[in-house]
Amino acid sequence: MADAEIGVIGGSGFYSFLDDVTEITVDTPYGSPSDSLFLGEVAGRQVAFLPRHGRGHHLPPHRINYRANLWALRSVGVRQVLGPCAVGGLRPEYGPGTLLVPDQVVDRTKTRAQTYFDGVPLADGSIPRVFHLPFADPYCPAARTAALAAARGREWDAVDGGTLVVIEGPRFSSRAESRWHAAQGWSVVGMTGHPEAALARELGLCYASLTLVTDLDAGAETGEGVSHHDVLEVFGKNVGRLREVLFDAVGALPATDARTCGCAEVHDGWKLGIELP
Ligand SMILES: [Zn+2]
């Protein structure tokens, strides 16, 4: 039997108070994930929690081993993943405390390994085939629906859809960059949403992002710009609420075998050259 069916990639604040948490370490062909997996039961479902930045929050966004993280989750049985993250709002109406469930992503990262199919031999000598994944709709529609329903059930008027632009970080945007992002019509800016969503797709996992706005990005406000302190403060104020929404969303996700979204069939007809865990 699998250890878990649903994965949550977020901070320790999402699982630290659960009664029965089992910590396991998982190694992957891509190296070590950010931390141990923490297994617990939420809403009758087995969930694997993974602190994205490590439990001490020591990994900056560009040093996170995203490939190992998604691989580790899949290897313990996870097939649906929720990825909460903190973001900056690119529109004045998306102020601190806004919850937005994006339906599009733009990649402006620079240095990250973002595919399992890069032609580099794996430890066992096998070489993955080139695989161009379909990514027109980066997020699982069923997981998005579950997240939005959970938010509304907790009277949090979440924004349904929008574009998450992911920057390399760890610095925040300059005012010019931020204005440019906003001028494109993009909604929120973060540092971890890519390549998480793309890698989940390559592994045939359902994935949805829940973005919590912690600040107005530099181009959307007129003050001093965003500070790390502000981000932590707003996130801390909302983490309990976000946890409730996440847990409700976990309960609202379809059973693994009952999914009709198509995320699991992304490899149909392809010879991968690697064996998925
Ligand atoms: Zn799906």
mmCIF file of C-alpha atoms and ligand atoms in Angstrom:
data_model
loop_
_atom_site.group_PDB
_atom_site.id
_atom_site.type_symbol
_atom_site.label_atom_id
_atom_site.label_comp_id
_atom_site.label_asym_id
_atom_site.label_seq_id
_atom_site.Cartn_x
_atom_site.Cartn_y
_atom_site.Cartn_z
ATOM 1 C CA MET A 1 0.000 0.000 0.000
ATOM 2 C CA ALA A 2 1.202 3.498 -0.783
ATOM 3 C CA ASP A 3 2.365 5.709 2.066
ATOM 4 C CA ALA A 4 0.403 8.688 0.781
ATOM 5 C CA GLU A 5 -1.921 9.646 -2.064
ATOM 6 C CA ILE A 6 -1.840 13.436 -1.842
ATOM 7 C CA GLY A 7 1.175 15.719 -1.537
ATOM 8 C CA VAL A 8 1.370 19.196 -0.059
ATOM 9 C CA ILE A 9 4.501 21.219 -0.792
ATOM 10 C CA GLY A 10 4.617 24.070 1.661
ATOM 11 C CA GLY A 11 6.070 25.199 4.937
ATOM 12 C CA SER A 12 6.183 23.362 8.242
ATOM 13 C CA GLY A 13 3.198 25.389 9.421
ATOM 14 C CA PHE A 14 0.940 23.094 7.438
ATOM 15 C CA TYR A 15 1.700 19.850 9.254
ATOM 16 C CA SER A 16 3.527 20.647 12.493
ATOM 17 C CA PHE A 17 0.432 20.419 14.676
ATOM 18 C CA LEU A 18 -1.004 17.184 13.220
ATOM 19 C CA ASP A 19 -1.322 14.451 15.856
ATOM 20 C CA ASP A 20 0.264 11.518 14.144
ATOM 21 C CA VAL A 21 3.057 12.457 11.801
ATOM 22 C CA THR A 22 5.572 9.952 10.484
ATOM 23 C CA GLU A 23 8.834 11.307 9.153
ATOM 24 C CA ILE A 24 10.492 9.363 6.358
ATOM 25 C CA THR A 25 13.542 10.131 4.266
ATOM 26 C CA VAL A 26 13.399 9.426 0.546
ATOM 27 C CA ASP A 27 16.282 9.470 -1.898
ATOM 28 C CA THR A 28 15.783 9.928 -5.637
ATOM 29 C CA PRO A 29 17.855 9.541 -8.829
ATOM 30 C CA TYR A 30 17.924 13.354 -8.853
ATOM 31 C CA GLY A 31 19.352 13.737 -5.380
ATOM 32 C CA SER A 32 17.731 14.560 -2.084
ATOM 33 C CA PRO A 33 14.461 16.441 -1.732
ATOM 34 C CA SER A 34 14.285 19.612 0.352
ATOM 35 C CA ASP A 35 13.668 17.620 3.527
ATOM 36 C CA SER A 36 12.069 14.460 4.874
ATOM 37 C CA LEU A 37 8.492 13.698 3.922
ATOM 38 C CA PHE A 38 6.053 14.048 6.786
ATOM 39 C CA LEU A 39 3.141 11.646 6.473
ATOM 40 C CA GLY A 40 -0.150 12.304 8.178
ATOM 41 C CA GLU A 41 -3.881 11.852 7.778
ATOM 42 C CA VAL A 42 -6.069 14.763 6.769
ATOM 43 C CA ALA A 43 -9.808 14.475 6.056
ATOM 44 C CA GLY A 44 -9.440 10.707 5.880
ATOM 45 C CA ARG A 45 -6.739 10.932 3.224
ATOM 46 C CA GLN A 46 -3.074 10.012 3.517
ATOM 47 C CA VAL A 47 -1.000 13.117 2.878
ATOM 48 C CA ALA A 48 2.734 13.606 2.420
ATOM 49 C CA PHE A 49 3.932 17.054 3.460
ATOM 50 C CA LEU A 50 7.210 18.372 2.136
ATOM 51 C CA PRO A 51 8.662 21.649 3.400
ATOM 52 C CA ARG A 52 9.703 23.266 0.124
ATOM 53 C CA HIS A 53 12.542 25.304 1.589
ATOM 54 C CA GLY A 54 13.578 22.694 4.160
ATOM 55 C CA ARG A 55 12.301 22.729 7.717
ATOM 56 C CA GLY A 56 14.717 25.494 8.700
ATOM 57 C CA HIS A 57 13.754 27.466 5.584
ATOM 58 C CA HIS A 58 17.395 27.416 4.512
ATOM 59 C CA LEU A 59 16.937 26.732 0.770
ATOM 60 C CA PRO A 60 16.425 29.807 -1.437
ATOM 61 C CA PRO A 61 14.012 29.282 -4.364
ATOM 62 C CA HIS A 62 16.766 28.761 -6.937
ATOM 63 C CA ARG A 63 18.503 26.083 -4.819
ATOM 64 C CA ILE A 64 15.428 23.920 -4.248
ATOM 65 C CA ASN A 65 15.760 20.496 -5.855
ATOM 66 C CA TYR A 66 12.346 20.569 -7.509
ATOM 67 C CA ARG A 67 12.979 17.377 -9.452
ATOM 68 C CA ALA A 68 13.826 15.435 -6.309
ATOM 69 C CA ASN A 69 10.829 16.906 -4.497
ATOM 70 C CA LEU A 70 8.230 15.804 -7.044
ATOM 71 C CA TRP A 71 9.953 12.469 -7.627
ATOM 72 C CA ALA A 72 10.044 11.727 -3.898
ATOM 73 C CA LEU A 73 6.347 12.479 -3.560
ATOM 74 C CA ARG A 74 5.437 10.253 -6.463
ATOM 75 C CA SER A 75 7.629 7.446 -5.155
ATOM 76 C CA VAL A 76 5.597 7.191 -1.940
ATOM 77 C CA GLY A 77 2.346 6.961 -3.896
ATOM 78 C CA VAL A 78 1.339 10.596 -4.278
ATOM 79 C CA ARG A 79 -0.683 11.322 -7.430
ATOM 80 C CA GLN A 80 -2.226 14.720 -6.606
ATOM 81 C CA VAL A 81 -0.236 17.693 -5.325
ATOM 82 C CA LEU A 82 -1.236 21.027 -3.831
ATOM 83 C CA GLY A 83 1.438 23.718 -3.875
ATOM 84 C CA PRO A 84 0.648 26.716 -1.671
ATOM 85 C CA CYS A 85 3.088 29.615 -1.981
ATOM 86 C CA ALA A 86 3.537 33.262 -1.095
ATOM 87 C CA VAL A 87 3.356 35.771 -3.947
ATOM 88 C CA GLY A 88 3.312 39.484 -4.663
ATOM 89 C CA GLY A 89 0.172 41.041 -6.131
ATOM 90 C CA LEU A 90 0.593 42.754 -9.509
ATOM 91 C CA ARG A 91 -2.737 44.578 -9.386
ATOM 92 C CA PRO A 92 -3.922 46.976 -6.708
ATOM 93 C CA GLU A 93 -7.036 44.861 -6.150
ATOM 94 C CA TYR A 94 -4.894 41.845 -5.271
ATOM 95 C CA GLY A 95 -3.679 43.190 -1.941
ATOM 96 C CA PRO A 96 -2.193 41.304 1.010
ATOM 97 C CA GLY A 97 -4.411 38.444 2.117
ATOM 98 C CA THR A 98 -5.766 37.710 -1.367
ATOM 99 C CA LEU A 99 -5.905 34.025 -2.240
ATOM 100 C CA LEU A 100 -5.563 33.402 -5.972
ATOM 101 C CA VAL A 101 -5.693 30.016 -7.671
ATOM 102 C CA PRO A 102 -3.860 30.607 -10.960
ATOM 103 C CA ASP A 103 -4.762 28.947 -14.231
ATOM 104 C CA GLN A 104 -1.635 30.051 -16.113
ATOM 105 C CA VAL A 105 2.064 30.375 -15.388
ATOM 106 C CA VAL A 106 4.904 32.322 -16.994
ATOM 107 C CA ASP A 107 8.472 31.149 -16.476
ATOM 108 C CA ARG A 108 11.055 33.864 -15.929
ATOM 109 C CA THR A 109 13.469 31.689 -13.973
ATOM 110 C CA LYS A 110 17.023 31.259 -15.215
ATOM 111 C CA THR A 111 19.014 28.445 -13.691
ATOM 112 C CA ARG A 112 16.687 25.636 -12.678
ATOM 113 C CA ALA A 113 16.613 22.035 -13.820
ATOM 114 C CA GLN A 114 13.082 21.894 -15.140
ATOM 115 C CA THR A 115 12.693 18.530 -16.844
ATOM 116 C CA TYR A 116 13.287 14.842 -16.198
ATOM 117 C CA PHE A 117 13.803 14.314 -19.925
ATOM 118 C CA ASP A 118 17.078 16.122 -20.534
ATOM 119 C CA GLY A 119 19.116 13.395 -22.210
ATOM 120 C CA VAL A 120 21.486 12.975 -19.271
ATOM 121 C CA PRO A 121 22.067 9.351 -18.267
ATOM 122 C CA LEU A 122 20.503 8.382 -14.973
ATOM 123 C CA ALA A 123 22.401 6.601 -12.223
ATOM 124 C CA ASP A 124 21.305 3.234 -13.653
ATOM 125 C CA GLY A 125 22.762 4.103 -17.076
ATOM 126 C CA SER A 126 19.419 4.568 -18.822
ATOM 127 C CA ILE A 127 18.870 7.713 -20.878
ATOM 128 C CA PRO A 128 15.466 9.387 -20.852
ATOM 129 C CA ARG A 129 13.950 10.054 -24.278
ATOM 130 C CA VAL A 130 13.216 13.622 -25.273
ATOM 131 C CA PHE A 131 9.690 14.369 -24.203
ATOM 132 C CA HIS A 132 7.821 17.575 -25.055
ATOM 133 C CA LEU A 133 5.065 17.733 -22.530
ATOM 134 C CA PRO A 134 1.725 19.392 -23.214
ATOM 135 C CA PHE A 135 1.521 22.424 -20.945
ATOM 136 C CA ALA A 136 -1.105 24.713 -22.470
ATOM 137 C CA ASP A 137 -3.108 24.366 -19.274
ATOM 138 C CA PRO A 138 -0.470 23.949 -16.583
ATOM 139 C CA TYR A 139 -2.764 23.123 -13.677
ATOM 140 C CA CYS A 140 -5.101 20.249 -12.928
ATOM 141 C CA PRO A 141 -8.705 21.456 -13.340
ATOM 142 C CA ALA A 142 -10.012 19.113 -10.649
ATOM 143 C CA ALA A 143 -7.403 20.192 -8.112
ATOM 144 C CA ARG A 144 -8.108 23.856 -8.892
ATOM 145 C CA THR A 145 -11.819 23.271 -8.404
ATOM 146 C CA ALA A 146 -11.194 21.559 -5.066
ATOM 147 C CA ALA A 147 -9.009 24.448 -3.898
ATOM 148 C CA LEU A 148 -11.521 27.109 -4.911
ATOM 149 C CA ALA A 149 -14.452 25.271 -3.339
ATOM 150 C CA ALA A 150 -12.472 24.837 -0.128
ATOM 151 C CA ALA A 151 -11.650 28.538 0.005
ATOM 152 C CA ARG A 152 -15.244 29.581 -0.540
ATOM 153 C CA GLY A 153 -16.380 27.070 2.068
ATOM 154 C CA ARG A 154 -14.192 28.990 4.525
ATOM 155 C CA GLU A 155 -15.603 32.314 3.326
ATOM 156 C CA TRP A 156 -12.379 33.279 1.630
ATOM 157 C CA ASP A 157 -13.337 34.840 -1.670
ATOM 158 C CA ALA A 158 -10.522 33.306 -3.689
ATOM 159 C CA VAL A 159 -9.717 34.622 -7.144
ATOM 160 C CA ASP A 160 -10.456 31.970 -9.759
ATOM 161 C CA GLY A 161 -7.695 32.117 -12.346
ATOM 162 C CA GLY A 162 -4.920 34.478 -13.270
ATOM 163 C CA THR A 163 -1.322 34.247 -14.327
ATOM 164 C CA LEU A 164 1.498 33.491 -11.938
ATOM 165 C CA VAL A 165 4.836 34.784 -13.206
ATOM 166 C CA VAL A 166 7.760 33.051 -11.586
ATOM 167 C CA ILE A 167 11.029 34.948 -11.196
ATOM 168 C CA GLU A 168 14.421 33.571 -10.247
ATOM 169 C CA GLY A 169 14.875 35.477 -7.008
ATOM 170 C CA PRO A 170 15.871 35.461 -4.288
ATOM 171 C CA ARG A 171 15.666 39.235 -4.702
ATOM 172 C CA PHE A 172 12.309 40.845 -5.331
ATOM 173 C CA SER A 173 11.527 42.594 -8.618
ATOM 174 C CA SER A 174 12.748 46.041 -9.533
ATOM 175 C CA ARG A 175 9.996 48.592 -10.083
ATOM 176 C CA ALA A 176 10.524 48.400 -13.852
ATOM 177 C CA GLU A 177 10.332 44.617 -13.876
ATOM 178 C CA SER A 178 7.234 44.685 -11.751
ATOM 179 C CA ARG A 179 5.498 47.269 -13.957
ATOM 180 C CA TRP A 180 6.378 45.196 -16.995
ATOM 181 C CA HIS A 181 4.878 42.063 -15.417
ATOM 182 C CA ALA A 182 1.722 43.974 -14.576
ATOM 183 C CA ALA A 183 1.545 45.498 -18.081
ATOM 184 C CA GLN A 184 1.457 42.008 -19.556
ATOM 185 C CA GLY A 185 -1.760 41.402 -17.686
ATOM 186 C CA TRP A 186 -0.166 38.941 -15.288
ATOM 187 C CA SER A 187 -1.684 38.670 -11.834
ATOM 188 C CA VAL A 188 0.825 37.616 -9.197
ATOM 189 C CA VAL A 189 4.577 37.072 -8.973
ATOM 190 C CA GLY A 190 6.356 34.320 -7.058
ATOM 191 C CA MET A 191 9.616 32.370 -6.996
ATOM 192 C CA THR A 192 8.693 28.686 -6.667
ATOM 193 C CA GLY A 193 5.731 27.922 -8.947
ATOM 194 C CA HIS A 194 8.095 26.961 -11.736
ATOM 195 C CA PRO A 195 9.352 24.347 -12.391
ATOM 196 C CA GLU A 196 7.081 22.699 -9.823
ATOM 197 C CA ALA A 197 4.025 22.627 -12.090
ATOM 198 C CA ALA A 198 5.985 21.504 -15.155
ATOM 199 C CA LEU A 199 7.701 18.667 -13.320
ATOM 200 C CA ALA A 200 4.417 17.508 -11.841
ATOM 201 C CA ARG A 201 3.012 17.339 -15.366
ATOM 202 C CA GLU A 202 5.992 15.276 -16.550
ATOM 203 C CA LEU A 203 5.374 12.788 -13.755
ATOM 204 C CA GLY A 204 1.677 12.556 -14.583
ATOM 205 C CA LEU A 205 0.705 14.196 -11.310
ATOM 206 C CA CYS A 206 -2.282 16.434 -10.737
ATOM 207 C CA TYR A 207 -1.031 19.795 -9.488
ATOM 208 C CA ALA A 208 -2.623 23.058 -8.430
ATOM 209 C CA SER A 209 -1.046 26.133 -6.916
ATOM 210 C CA LEU A 210 -2.681 28.195 -4.168
ATOM 211 C CA THR A 211 -1.051 31.598 -4.074
ATOM 212 C CA LEU A 212 -1.345 33.822 -1.030
ATOM 213 C CA VAL A 213 -0.618 37.485 -1.721
ATOM 214 C CA THR A 214 1.679 38.833 0.979
ATOM 215 C CA ASP A 215 2.408 42.241 -0.536
ATOM 216 C CA LEU A 216 1.776 44.452 -3.484
ATOM 217 C CA ASP A 217 4.730 44.100 -5.822
ATOM 218 C CA ALA A 218 6.941 47.112 -6.436
ATOM 219 C CA GLY A 219 5.165 48.222 -9.603
ATOM 220 C CA ALA A 220 1.703 48.001 -8.106
ATOM 221 C CA GLU A 221 2.286 50.290 -5.153
ATOM 222 C CA THR A 222 3.862 53.659 -4.609
ATOM 223 C CA GLY A 223 5.742 53.175 -1.340
ATOM 224 C CA GLU A 224 9.102 51.655 -0.564
ATOM 225 C CA GLY A 225 8.500 48.340 -2.264
ATOM 226 C CA VAL A 226 8.239 44.917 -0.721
ATOM 227 C CA SER A 227 10.359 43.826 2.234
ATOM 228 C CA HIS A 228 11.043 40.324 3.481
ATOM 229 C CA HIS A 229 9.667 41.315 6.874
ATOM 230 C CA ASP A 230 6.282 42.329 5.389
ATOM 231 C CA VAL A 231 6.024 39.057 3.523
ATOM 232 C CA LEU A 232 6.657 36.977 6.637
ATOM 233 C CA GLU A 233 4.199 39.006 8.670
ATOM 234 C CA VAL A 234 1.310 38.653 6.223
ATOM 235 C CA PHE A 235 2.056 34.990 5.642
ATOM 236 C CA GLY A 236 2.103 34.352 9.388
ATOM 237 C CA LYS A 237 -1.272 36.045 9.792
ATOM 238 C CA ASN A 238 -2.858 33.900 7.097
ATOM 239 C CA VAL A 239 -1.132 30.550 7.473
ATOM 240 C CA GLY A 240 -3.806 29.118 9.787
ATOM 241 C CA ARG A 241 -6.543 30.094 7.398
ATOM 242 C CA LEU A 242 -4.636 28.744 4.433
ATOM 243 C CA ARG A 243 -4.074 25.477 6.309
ATOM 244 C CA GLU A 244 -7.842 25.094 6.829
ATOM 245 C CA VAL A 245 -8.454 25.682 3.137
ATOM 246 C CA LEU A 246 -5.710 23.228 2.173
ATOM 247 C CA PHE A 247 -7.105 20.529 4.413
ATOM 248 C CA ASP A 248 -10.612 21.029 3.052
ATOM 249 C CA ALA A 249 -9.189 20.887 -0.458
ATOM 250 C CA VAL A 250 -7.420 17.616 0.373
ATOM 251 C CA GLY A 251 -10.770 16.161 1.401
ATOM 252 C CA ALA A 252 -12.419 17.458 -1.768
ATOM 253 C CA LEU A 253 -9.890 15.932 -4.180
ATOM 254 C CA PRO A 254 -11.179 12.933 -6.117
ATOM 255 C CA ALA A 255 -10.000 9.456 -5.182
ATOM 256 C CA THR A 256 -6.800 8.611 -7.049
ATOM 257 C CA ASP A 257 -8.512 6.010 -9.228
ATOM 258 C CA ALA A 258 -11.570 8.158 -9.856
ATOM 259 C CA ARG A 259 -9.791 11.047 -11.561
ATOM 260 C CA THR A 260 -11.142 12.115 -14.945
ATOM 261 C CA CYS A 261 -8.851 15.126 -15.481
ATOM 262 C CA GLY A 262 -6.370 13.390 -17.788
ATOM 263 C CA CYS A 263 -3.222 14.469 -15.886
ATOM 264 C CA ALA A 264 -2.239 10.834 -15.320
ATOM 265 C CA GLU A 265 -2.519 9.984 -19.019
ATOM 266 C CA VAL A 266 -0.025 12.602 -20.178
ATOM 267 C CA HIS A 267 2.463 9.916 -21.245
ATOM 268 C CA ASP A 268 0.052 7.712 -23.144
ATOM 269 C CA GLY A 269 1.661 6.572 -26.368
ATOM 270 C CA TRP A 270 5.176 7.654 -25.357
ATOM 271 C CA LYS A 271 8.169 5.459 -24.686
ATOM 272 C CA LEU A 272 9.736 7.307 -21.814
ATOM 273 C CA GLY A 273 13.070 5.595 -21.333
ATOM 274 C CA ILE A 274 12.735 6.081 -17.611
ATOM 275 C CA GLU A 275 10.591 4.192 -15.222
ATOM 276 C CA LEU A 276 8.469 6.471 -13.106
ATOM 277 C CA PRO A 277 8.452 5.565 -9.432
HETATM 278 ZN ZN ZN B 1 -5.485 16.158 -12.639
#
